[in-house]
């Protein structure tokens, strides 16, 4: 049985600039086809606009609020919101709140730096 506690997961910075703590993935568990991580963005910060050619993602907001962009569509997001991000769609999230924005990121297949393509503004 693989159990990883968020408080014991080491943080690292992803290619898009967010700080994540990988909870479950092939790097630390028996999970092979997806990954689960928590991402954190400070007040006023944004991820770099990017897309994943292979990976679909789900963002689930657990703390704070922000502005989500997928393609040309913008949406305000808050605690309890789940966001579907299809493969190939340029996306970016900005912390518009008054506390650190925290969200769970589910990726299938699992997150890899090599499957992240940054988009210039």
CSV table of N, CA and C in Angstrom, one decimal:
chain,number,residue,atom,x,y,z
A,1,UNK,N,0.8,-1.2,0.0
A,1,UNK,CA,0.0,0.0,0.0
A,1,UNK,C,0.9,1.2,0.0
A,2,UNK,N,0.6,2.2,-0.9
A,2,UNK,CA,1.4,3.4,-1.0
A,2,UNK,C,0.5,4.6,-0.4
A,3,UNK,N,1.0,5.2,0.6
A,3,UNK,CA,0.3,6.3,1.2
A,3,UNK,C,1.4,7.5,1.4
A,4,UNK,N,1.0,8.6,0.8
A,4,UNK,CA,1.9,9.8,0.9
A,4,UNK,C,1.2,10.9,1.5
A,5,UNK,N,1.7,11.5,2.6
A,5,UNK,CA,1.1,12.6,3.2
A,5,UNK,C,1.6,13.9,2.6
A,6,UNK,N,0.7,14.8,2.4
A,6,UNK,CA,1.0,16.1,1.7
A,6,UNK,C,2.1,16.8,2.4
A,7,UNK,N,2.1,16.8,3.8
A,7,UNK,CA,3.1,17.5,4.6
A,7,UNK,C,4.5,16.9,4.4
A,8,UNK,N,4.6,15.7,3.9
A,8,UNK,CA,5.9,15.0,3.8
A,8,UNK,C,6.4,14.9,2.3
A,9,UNK,N,5.5,15.4,1.4
A,9,UNK,CA,5.9,15.4,0.0
A,9,UNK,C,6.8,16.6,-0.3
A,10,UNK,N,8.0,16.4,-0.9
A,10,UNK,CA,8.9,17.5,-1.1
A,10,UNK,C,8.4,18.4,-2.3
A,11,UNK,N,8.4,19.7,-2.1
A,11,UNK,CA,8.0,20.6,-3.2
A,11,UNK,C,9.1,20.7,-4.3
A,12,UNK,N,8.6,20.9,-5.5
A,12,UNK,CA,9.5,21.2,-6.6
A,12,UNK,C,8.7,22.2,-7.6
A,13,UNK,N,9.5,22.9,-8.4
A,13,UNK,CA,8.9,23.8,-9.4
A,13,UNK,C,8.7,23.2,-10.7
A,14,UNK,N,7.5,23.2,-11.3
A,14,UNK,CA,7.2,22.6,-12.6
A,14,UNK,C,7.7,23.6,-13.7
A,15,UNK,N,7.7,23.1,-14.9
A,15,UNK,CA,8.1,23.9,-16.0
A,15,UNK,C,7.3,25.2,-16.2
A,16,UNK,N,6.0,25.1,-15.7
A,16,UNK,CA,5.1,26.3,-15.9
A,16,UNK,C,5.3,27.3,-14.7
A,17,UNK,N,6.1,27.0,-13.8
A,17,UNK,CA,6.4,27.9,-12.7
A,17,UNK,C,5.7,27.7,-11.4
A,18,UNK,N,4.8,26.7,-11.3
A,18,UNK,CA,4.1,26.5,-10.1
A,18,UNK,C,4.9,25.6,-9.2
A,19,UNK,N,4.6,25.8,-7.9
A,19,UNK,CA,5.3,24.9,-6.9
A,19,UNK,C,4.3,23.7,-6.7
A,20,UNK,N,4.8,22.5,-6.9
A,20,UNK,CA,3.9,21.4,-6.6
A,20,UNK,C,4.5,20.4,-5.6
A,21,UNK,N,3.7,19.6,-5.0
A,21,UNK,CA,4.0,18.5,-4.2
A,21,UNK,C,3.4,17.3,-4.8
A,22,UNK,N,4.2,16.4,-5.4
A,22,UNK,CA,3.6,15.2,-6.0
A,22,UNK,C,3.2,14.2,-5.0
A,23,UNK,N,2.0,13.9,-4.9
A,23,UNK,CA,1.5,12.9,-3.9
A,23,UNK,C,1.6,11.5,-4.4
A,24,UNK,N,1.1,11.2,-5.6
A,24,UNK,CA,1.1,9.8,-6.1
A,24,UNK,C,1.4,9.9,-7.6
A,25,UNK,N,2.4,9.1,-8.1
A,25,UNK,CA,2.8,9.0,-9.5
A,25,UNK,C,3.7,7.8,-9.6
A,26,UNK,N,4.2,7.5,-10.8
A,26,UNK,CA,5.1,6.3,-11.0
A,26,UNK,C,6.4,6.5,-10.3
A,27,UNK,N,6.7,7.8,-10.0
A,27,UNK,CA,8.0,8.1,-9.3
A,27,UNK,C,8.1,7.7,-7.8
A,28,UNK,N,6.9,7.5,-7.2
A,28,UNK,CA,6.9,7.3,-5.8
A,28,UNK,C,5.8,6.3,-5.3
A,29,UNK,N,5.2,5.6,-6.3
A,29,UNK,CA,4.1,4.6,-5.9
A,29,UNK,C,3.9,3.6,-7.0
A,30,UNK,N,2.9,2.8,-6.8
A,30,UNK,CA,2.5,1.8,-7.8
A,30,UNK,C,1.7,2.3,-8.9
A,31,UNK,N,1.3,3.6,-8.8
A,31,UNK,CA,0.5,4.2,-9.8
A,31,UNK,C,1.3,4.4,-11.1
A,32,UNK,N,0.8,4.0,-12.2
A,32,UNK,CA,1.5,4.1,-13.5
A,32,UNK,C,0.9,5.0,-14.6
A,33,UNK,N,-0.4,5.2,-14.5
A,33,UNK,CA,-1.0,5.9,-15.7
A,33,UNK,C,-1.6,7.2,-15.4
A,34,UNK,N,-1.3,7.8,-14.2
A,34,UNK,CA,-1.8,9.1,-13.8
A,34,UNK,C,-1.0,9.6,-12.7
A,35,UNK,N,-1.2,10.9,-12.3
A,35,UNK,CA,-0.5,11.4,-11.1
A,35,UNK,C,-1.5,12.4,-10.4
A,36,UNK,N,-1.2,12.6,-9.1
A,36,UNK,CA,-1.9,13.5,-8.3
A,36,UNK,C,-0.9,14.4,-7.6
A,37,UNK,N,-1.1,15.7,-7.6
A,37,UNK,CA,-0.2,16.6,-7.0
A,37,UNK,C,-1.0,17.8,-6.4
A,38,UNK,N,-0.4,18.5,-5.5
A,38,UNK,CA,-1.0,19.8,-5.0
A,38,UNK,C,-0.1,20.9,-5.6
A,39,UNK,N,-0.7,21.9,-6.2
A,39,UNK,CA,0.1,23.0,-6.7
A,39,UNK,C,-0.3,24.2,-5.8
A,40,UNK,N,0.7,25.1,-5.7
A,40,UNK,CA,0.5,26.4,-4.9
A,40,UNK,C,1.0,27.6,-5.7
A,41,UNK,N,0.2,28.6,-5.7
A,41,UNK,CA,0.6,29.9,-6.3
A,41,UNK,C,0.4,31.0,-5.3
A,42,UNK,N,1.4,31.8,-5.1
A,42,UNK,CA,1.3,33.0,-4.2
A,42,UNK,C,0.3,34.0,-4.7
A,43,UNK,N,-0.1,34.9,-3.9
A,43,UNK,CA,-1.0,36.0,-4.2
A,43,UNK,C,-0.4,36.8,-5.4
A,44,UNK,N,-1.3,37.0,-6.4
A,44,UNK,CA,-0.9,37.7,-7.6
A,44,UNK,C,-0.1,37.0,-8.7
A,45,UNK,N,0.3,35.8,-8.4
A,45,UNK,CA,1.2,35.0,-9.3
A,45,UNK,C,0.3,34.3,-10.3
A,46,UNK,N,0.9,33.9,-11.5
A,46,UNK,CA,0.3,33.2,-12.5
A,46,UNK,C,1.2,32.1,-13.0
A,47,UNK,N,0.7,31.0,-13.4
A,47,UNK,CA,1.5,30.0,-14.1
A,47,UNK,C,1.8,30.6,-15.5
A,48,UNK,N,2.9,30.1,-16.1
A,48,UNK,CA,3.2,30.4,-17.5
A,48,UNK,C,2.2,29.7,-18.4
A,49,UNK,N,1.6,30.4,-19.4
A,49,UNK,CA,0.7,29.8,-20.3
A,49,UNK,C,1.4,28.6,-20.9
A,50,UNK,N,0.7,27.5,-21.0
A,50,UNK,CA,1.3,26.3,-21.5
A,50,UNK,C,0.2,25.3,-21.9
A,51,UNK,N,0.6,24.2,-22.6
A,51,UNK,CA,-0.3,23.1,-22.9
A,51,UNK,C,0.5,21.8,-22.8
A,52,UNK,N,-0.2,20.7,-22.8
A,52,UNK,CA,0.3,19.4,-22.7
A,52,UNK,C,-0.2,18.6,-23.9
A,53,UNK,N,0.7,18.2,-24.9
A,53,UNK,CA,0.2,17.5,-26.1
A,53,UNK,C,-0.5,16.2,-25.7
A,54,UNK,N,0.0,15.5,-24.7
A,54,UNK,CA,-0.6,14.1,-24.4
A,54,UNK,C,-1.5,14.1,-23.2
A,55,UNK,N,-1.3,15.0,-22.2
A,55,UNK,CA,-1.9,14.8,-20.9
A,55,UNK,C,-3.2,15.6,-20.8
A,56,UNK,N,-4.2,15.0,-20.2
A,56,UNK,CA,-5.4,15.7,-19.8
A,56,UNK,C,-5.3,16.0,-18.3
A,57,UNK,N,-5.8,17.1,-17.8
A,57,UNK,CA,-5.7,17.5,-16.4
A,57,UNK,C,-7.0,17.8,-15.8
A,58,UNK,N,-7.1,17.7,-14.6
A,58,UNK,CA,-8.2,18.2,-13.7
A,58,UNK,C,-7.6,19.0,-12.7
A,59,UNK,N,-8.0,20.3,-12.5
A,59,UNK,CA,-7.6,21.1,-11.4
A,59,UNK,C,-8.8,21.1,-10.4
A,60,UNK,N,-8.5,20.9,-9.1
A,60,UNK,CA,-9.6,21.0,-8.1
A,60,UNK,C,-9.1,22.0,-7.1
A,61,UNK,N,-9.8,23.2,-6.9
A,61,UNK,CA,-9.4,24.2,-6.1
A,61,UNK,C,-9.7,23.9,-4.6
A,62,UNK,N,-8.7,23.9,-3.7
A,62,UNK,CA,-8.9,23.6,-2.3
A,62,UNK,C,-8.8,24.8,-1.4
A,63,UNK,N,-8.0,25.9,-1.8
A,63,UNK,CA,-7.9,27.1,-1.0
A,63,UNK,C,-7.7,28.3,-2.0
A,64,UNK,N,-8.4,29.4,-1.6
A,64,UNK,CA,-8.2,30.6,-2.4
A,64,UNK,C,-9.1,30.7,-3.6
A,65,UNK,N,-8.8,31.6,-4.5
A,65,UNK,CA,-9.6,31.9,-5.7
A,65,UNK,C,-8.6,32.4,-6.8
A,66,UNK,N,-9.1,32.2,-8.0
A,66,UNK,CA,-8.2,32.6,-9.1
A,66,UNK,C,-9.0,32.8,-10.4
A,67,UNK,N,-8.3,33.0,-11.4
A,67,UNK,CA,-8.8,33.2,-12.8
A,67,UNK,C,-8.2,32.2,-13.7
A,68,UNK,N,-9.0,31.3,-14.2
A,68,UNK,CA,-8.6,30.2,-15.1
A,68,UNK,C,-8.8,30.6,-16.5
A,69,UNK,N,-7.8,30.4,-17.4
A,69,UNK,CA,-7.9,30.6,-18.8
A,69,UNK,C,-7.6,29.3,-19.5
A,70,UNK,N,-8.5,28.9,-20.4
A,70,UNK,CA,-8.3,27.8,-21.3
A,70,UNK,C,-8.6,28.3,-22.7
A,71,UNK,N,-7.6,28.3,-23.6
A,71,UNK,CA,-7.8,28.9,-24.9
A,71,UNK,C,-8.2,30.4,-24.7
A,72,UNK,N,-9.3,30.8,-25.3
A,72,UNK,CA,-9.8,32.2,-25.3
A,72,UNK,C,-10.8,32.4,-24.2
A,73,UNK,N,-11.1,31.3,-23.4
A,73,UNK,CA,-12.2,31.4,-22.4
A,73,UNK,C,-11.5,31.7,-21.0
A,74,UNK,N,-12.1,32.6,-20.3
A,74,UNK,CA,-11.7,33.0,-18.9
A,74,UNK,C,-12.8,32.6,-17.9
A,75,UNK,N,-12.5,32.2,-16.7
A,75,UNK,CA,-13.5,31.9,-15.7
A,75,UNK,C,-12.9,32.1,-14.3
A,76,UNK,N,-13.7,32.7,-13.5
A,76,UNK,CA,-13.3,32.9,-12.1
A,76,UNK,C,-13.5,31.5,-11.4
A,77,UNK,N,-12.5,31.1,-10.6
A,77,UNK,CA,-12.6,29.8,-9.9
A,77,UNK,C,-12.4,30.0,-8.4
A,78,UNK,N,-13.0,29.1,-7.6
A,78,UNK,CA,-12.9,29.2,-6.1
A,78,UNK,C,-13.0,27.8,-5.5
A,79,UNK,N,-12.8,27.8,-4.2
A,79,UNK,CA,-12.8,26.5,-3.5
A,79,UNK,C,-14.0,25.7,-3.9
A,80,UNK,N,-13.8,24.4,-4.2
A,80,UNK,CA,-14.8,23.5,-4.6
A,80,UNK,C,-15.0,23.3,-6.1
A,81,UNK,N,-14.3,24.2,-6.9
A,81,UNK,CA,-14.5,24.1,-8.4
A,81,UNK,C,-13.5,23.1,-8.9
A,82,UNK,N,-13.9,22.3,-9.9
A,82,UNK,CA,-13.1,21.4,-10.6
A,82,UNK,C,-13.1,21.9,-12.1
A,83,UNK,N,-11.9,21.9,-12.7
A,83,UNK,CA,-11.7,22.4,-14.0
A,83,UNK,C,-11.1,21.3,-14.9
A,84,UNK,N,-11.8,21.0,-16.0
A,84,UNK,CA,-11.3,20.0,-17.0
A,84,UNK,C,-10.4,20.7,-18.1
A,85,UNK,N,-9.2,20.2,-18.3
A,85,UNK,CA,-8.3,20.7,-19.2
A,85,UNK,C,-7.9,19.6,-20.2
A,86,UNK,N,-8.5,19.7,-21.4
A,86,UNK,CA,-8.2,18.7,-22.4
A,86,UNK,C,-6.7,18.8,-22.9
A,87,UNK,N,-6.1,17.7,-23.4
A,87,UNK,CA,-4.8,17.7,-24.0
A,87,UNK,C,-4.8,18.8,-25.2
A,88,UNK,N,-3.7,19.5,-25.3
A,88,UNK,CA,-3.5,20.4,-26.4
A,88,UNK,C,-4.1,21.8,-26.2
A,89,UNK,N,-4.8,22.0,-25.1
A,89,UNK,CA,-5.4,23.3,-24.8
A,89,UNK,C,-4.5,24.2,-24.0
A,90,UNK,N,-4.2,25.4,-24.5
A,90,UNK,CA,-3.3,26.3,-23.8
A,90,UNK,C,-4.1,26.8,-22.6
A,91,UNK,N,-3.4,26.7,-21.4
A,91,UNK,CA,-4.1,27.1,-20.2
A,91,UNK,C,-3.1,27.8,-19.2
A,92,UNK,N,-3.8,28.6,-18.3
A,92,UNK,CA,-3.0,29.4,-17.3
A,92,UNK,C,-4.0,29.7,-16.2
A,93,UNK,N,-3.4,29.7,-15.0
A,93,UNK,CA,-4.2,30.1,-13.8
A,93,UNK,C,-3.5,31.2,-13.1
A,94,UNK,N,-4.3,32.2,-12.6
A,94,UNK,CA,-3.7,33.3,-11.8
A,94,UNK,C,-4.4,33.4,-10.5
A,95,UNK,N,-3.6,33.6,-9.4
A,95,UNK,CA,-4.2,33.8,-8.1
A,95,UNK,C,-4.7,35.2,-8.0
A,96,UNK,N,-6.0,35.4,-7.9
A,96,UNK,CA,-6.6,36.7,-7.8
A,96,UNK,C,-7.1,37.0,-6.3
A,97,UNK,N,-6.8,36.0,-5.4
A,97,UNK,CA,-7.3,36.1,-4.1
A,97,UNK,C,-6.4,36.8,-3.1
A,98,UNK,N,-6.7,36.6,-1.8
A,98,UNK,CA,-5.9,37.2,-0.7
A,98,UNK,C,-5.1,36.2,0.1
A,99,UNK,N,-5.0,35.0,-0.4
A,99,UNK,CA,-4.3,33.9,0.2
A,99,UNK,C,-3.6,33.0,-0.9
A,100,UNK,N,-2.7,32.2,-0.5
A,100,UNK,CA,-2.1,31.3,-1.5
A,100,UNK,C,-3.2,30.4,-2.1
A,101,UNK,N,-3.1,30.4,-3.4
A,101,UNK,CA,-4.0,29.5,-4.2
A,101,UNK,C,-3.5,28.1,-4.2
A,102,UNK,N,-4.3,27.1,-3.7
A,102,UNK,CA,-3.9,25.7,-3.6
A,102,UNK,C,-4.9,24.9,-4.4
A,103,UNK,N,-4.4,24.0,-5.3
A,103,UNK,CA,-5.2,23.2,-6.1
A,103,UNK,C,-4.6,21.8,-6.2
A,104,UNK,N,-5.5,20.8,-6.3
A,104,UNK,CA,-5.0,19.5,-6.7
A,104,UNK,C,-5.0,19.4,-8.2
A,105,UNK,N,-4.0,18.7,-8.7
A,105,UNK,CA,-3.8,18.5,-10.2
A,105,UNK,C,-3.7,17.0,-10.4
A,106,UNK,N,-4.7,16.6,-11.2
A,106,UNK,CA,-4.7,15.2,-11.6
A,106,UNK,C,-4.4,15.1,-13.0
A,107,UNK,N,-3.4,14.3,-13.4
A,107,UNK,CA,-2.9,14.2,-14.8
A,107,UNK,C,-2.9,12.8,-15.3
A,108,UNK,N,-3.4,12.6,-16.5
A,108,UNK,CA,-3.4,11.3,-17.1
A,108,UNK,C,-3.0,11.5,-18.6
A,109,UNK,N,-1.9,10.9,-19.0
A,109,UNK,CA,-0.9,10.2,-18.2
A,109,UNK,C,-0.2,11.1,-17.2
A,110,UNK,N,0.6,10.6,-16.4
A,110,UNK,CA,1.2,11.3,-15.3
A,110,UNK,C,2.0,12.5,-15.8
A,111,UNK,N,2.1,13.6,-14.9
A,111,UNK,CA,2.8,14.8,-15.2
A,111,UNK,C,4.3,14.5,-15.6
A,112,UNK,N,4.8,15.1,-16.7
A,112,UNK,CA,6.2,15.0,-17.0
A,112,UNK,C,6.5,16.4,-17.6
A,113,UNK,N,7.7,16.9,-17.2
A,113,UNK,CA,8.2,18.2,-17.8
A,113,UNK,C,8.2,18.1,-19.3
A,114,UNK,N,8.6,17.0,-19.9
A,114,UNK,CA,8.7,16.8,-21.3
A,114,UNK,C,7.4,17.0,-22.1
A,115,UNK,N,6.3,16.8,-21.4
A,115,UNK,CA,4.9,17.0,-22.0
A,115,UNK,C,4.3,18.4,-21.7
A,116,UNK,N,5.2,19.3,-21.3
A,116,UNK,CA,4.7,20.7,-21.0
A,116,UNK,C,5.4,21.6,-22.1
A,117,UNK,N,4.5,22.3,-22.8
A,117,UNK,CA,5.0,23.2,-23.8
A,117,UNK,C,4.6,24.6,-23.4
A,118,UNK,N,5.6,25.5,-23.2
A,118,UNK,CA,5.4,26.9,-22.8
A,118,UNK,C,5.0,27.7,-24.0
A,119,UNK,N,4.0,28.7,-23.8
A,119,UNK,CA,3.5,29.5,-24.8
A,119,UNK,C,4.0,30.9,-24.5
A,120,UNK,N,4.6,31.6,-25.5
A,120,UNK,CA,5.0,33.0,-25.2
A,120,UNK,C,3.8,33.9,-25.3
A,121,UNK,N,3.8,34.9,-24.5
A,121,UNK,CA,2.7,35.9,-24.5
A,121,UNK,C,2.8,36.9,-25.6
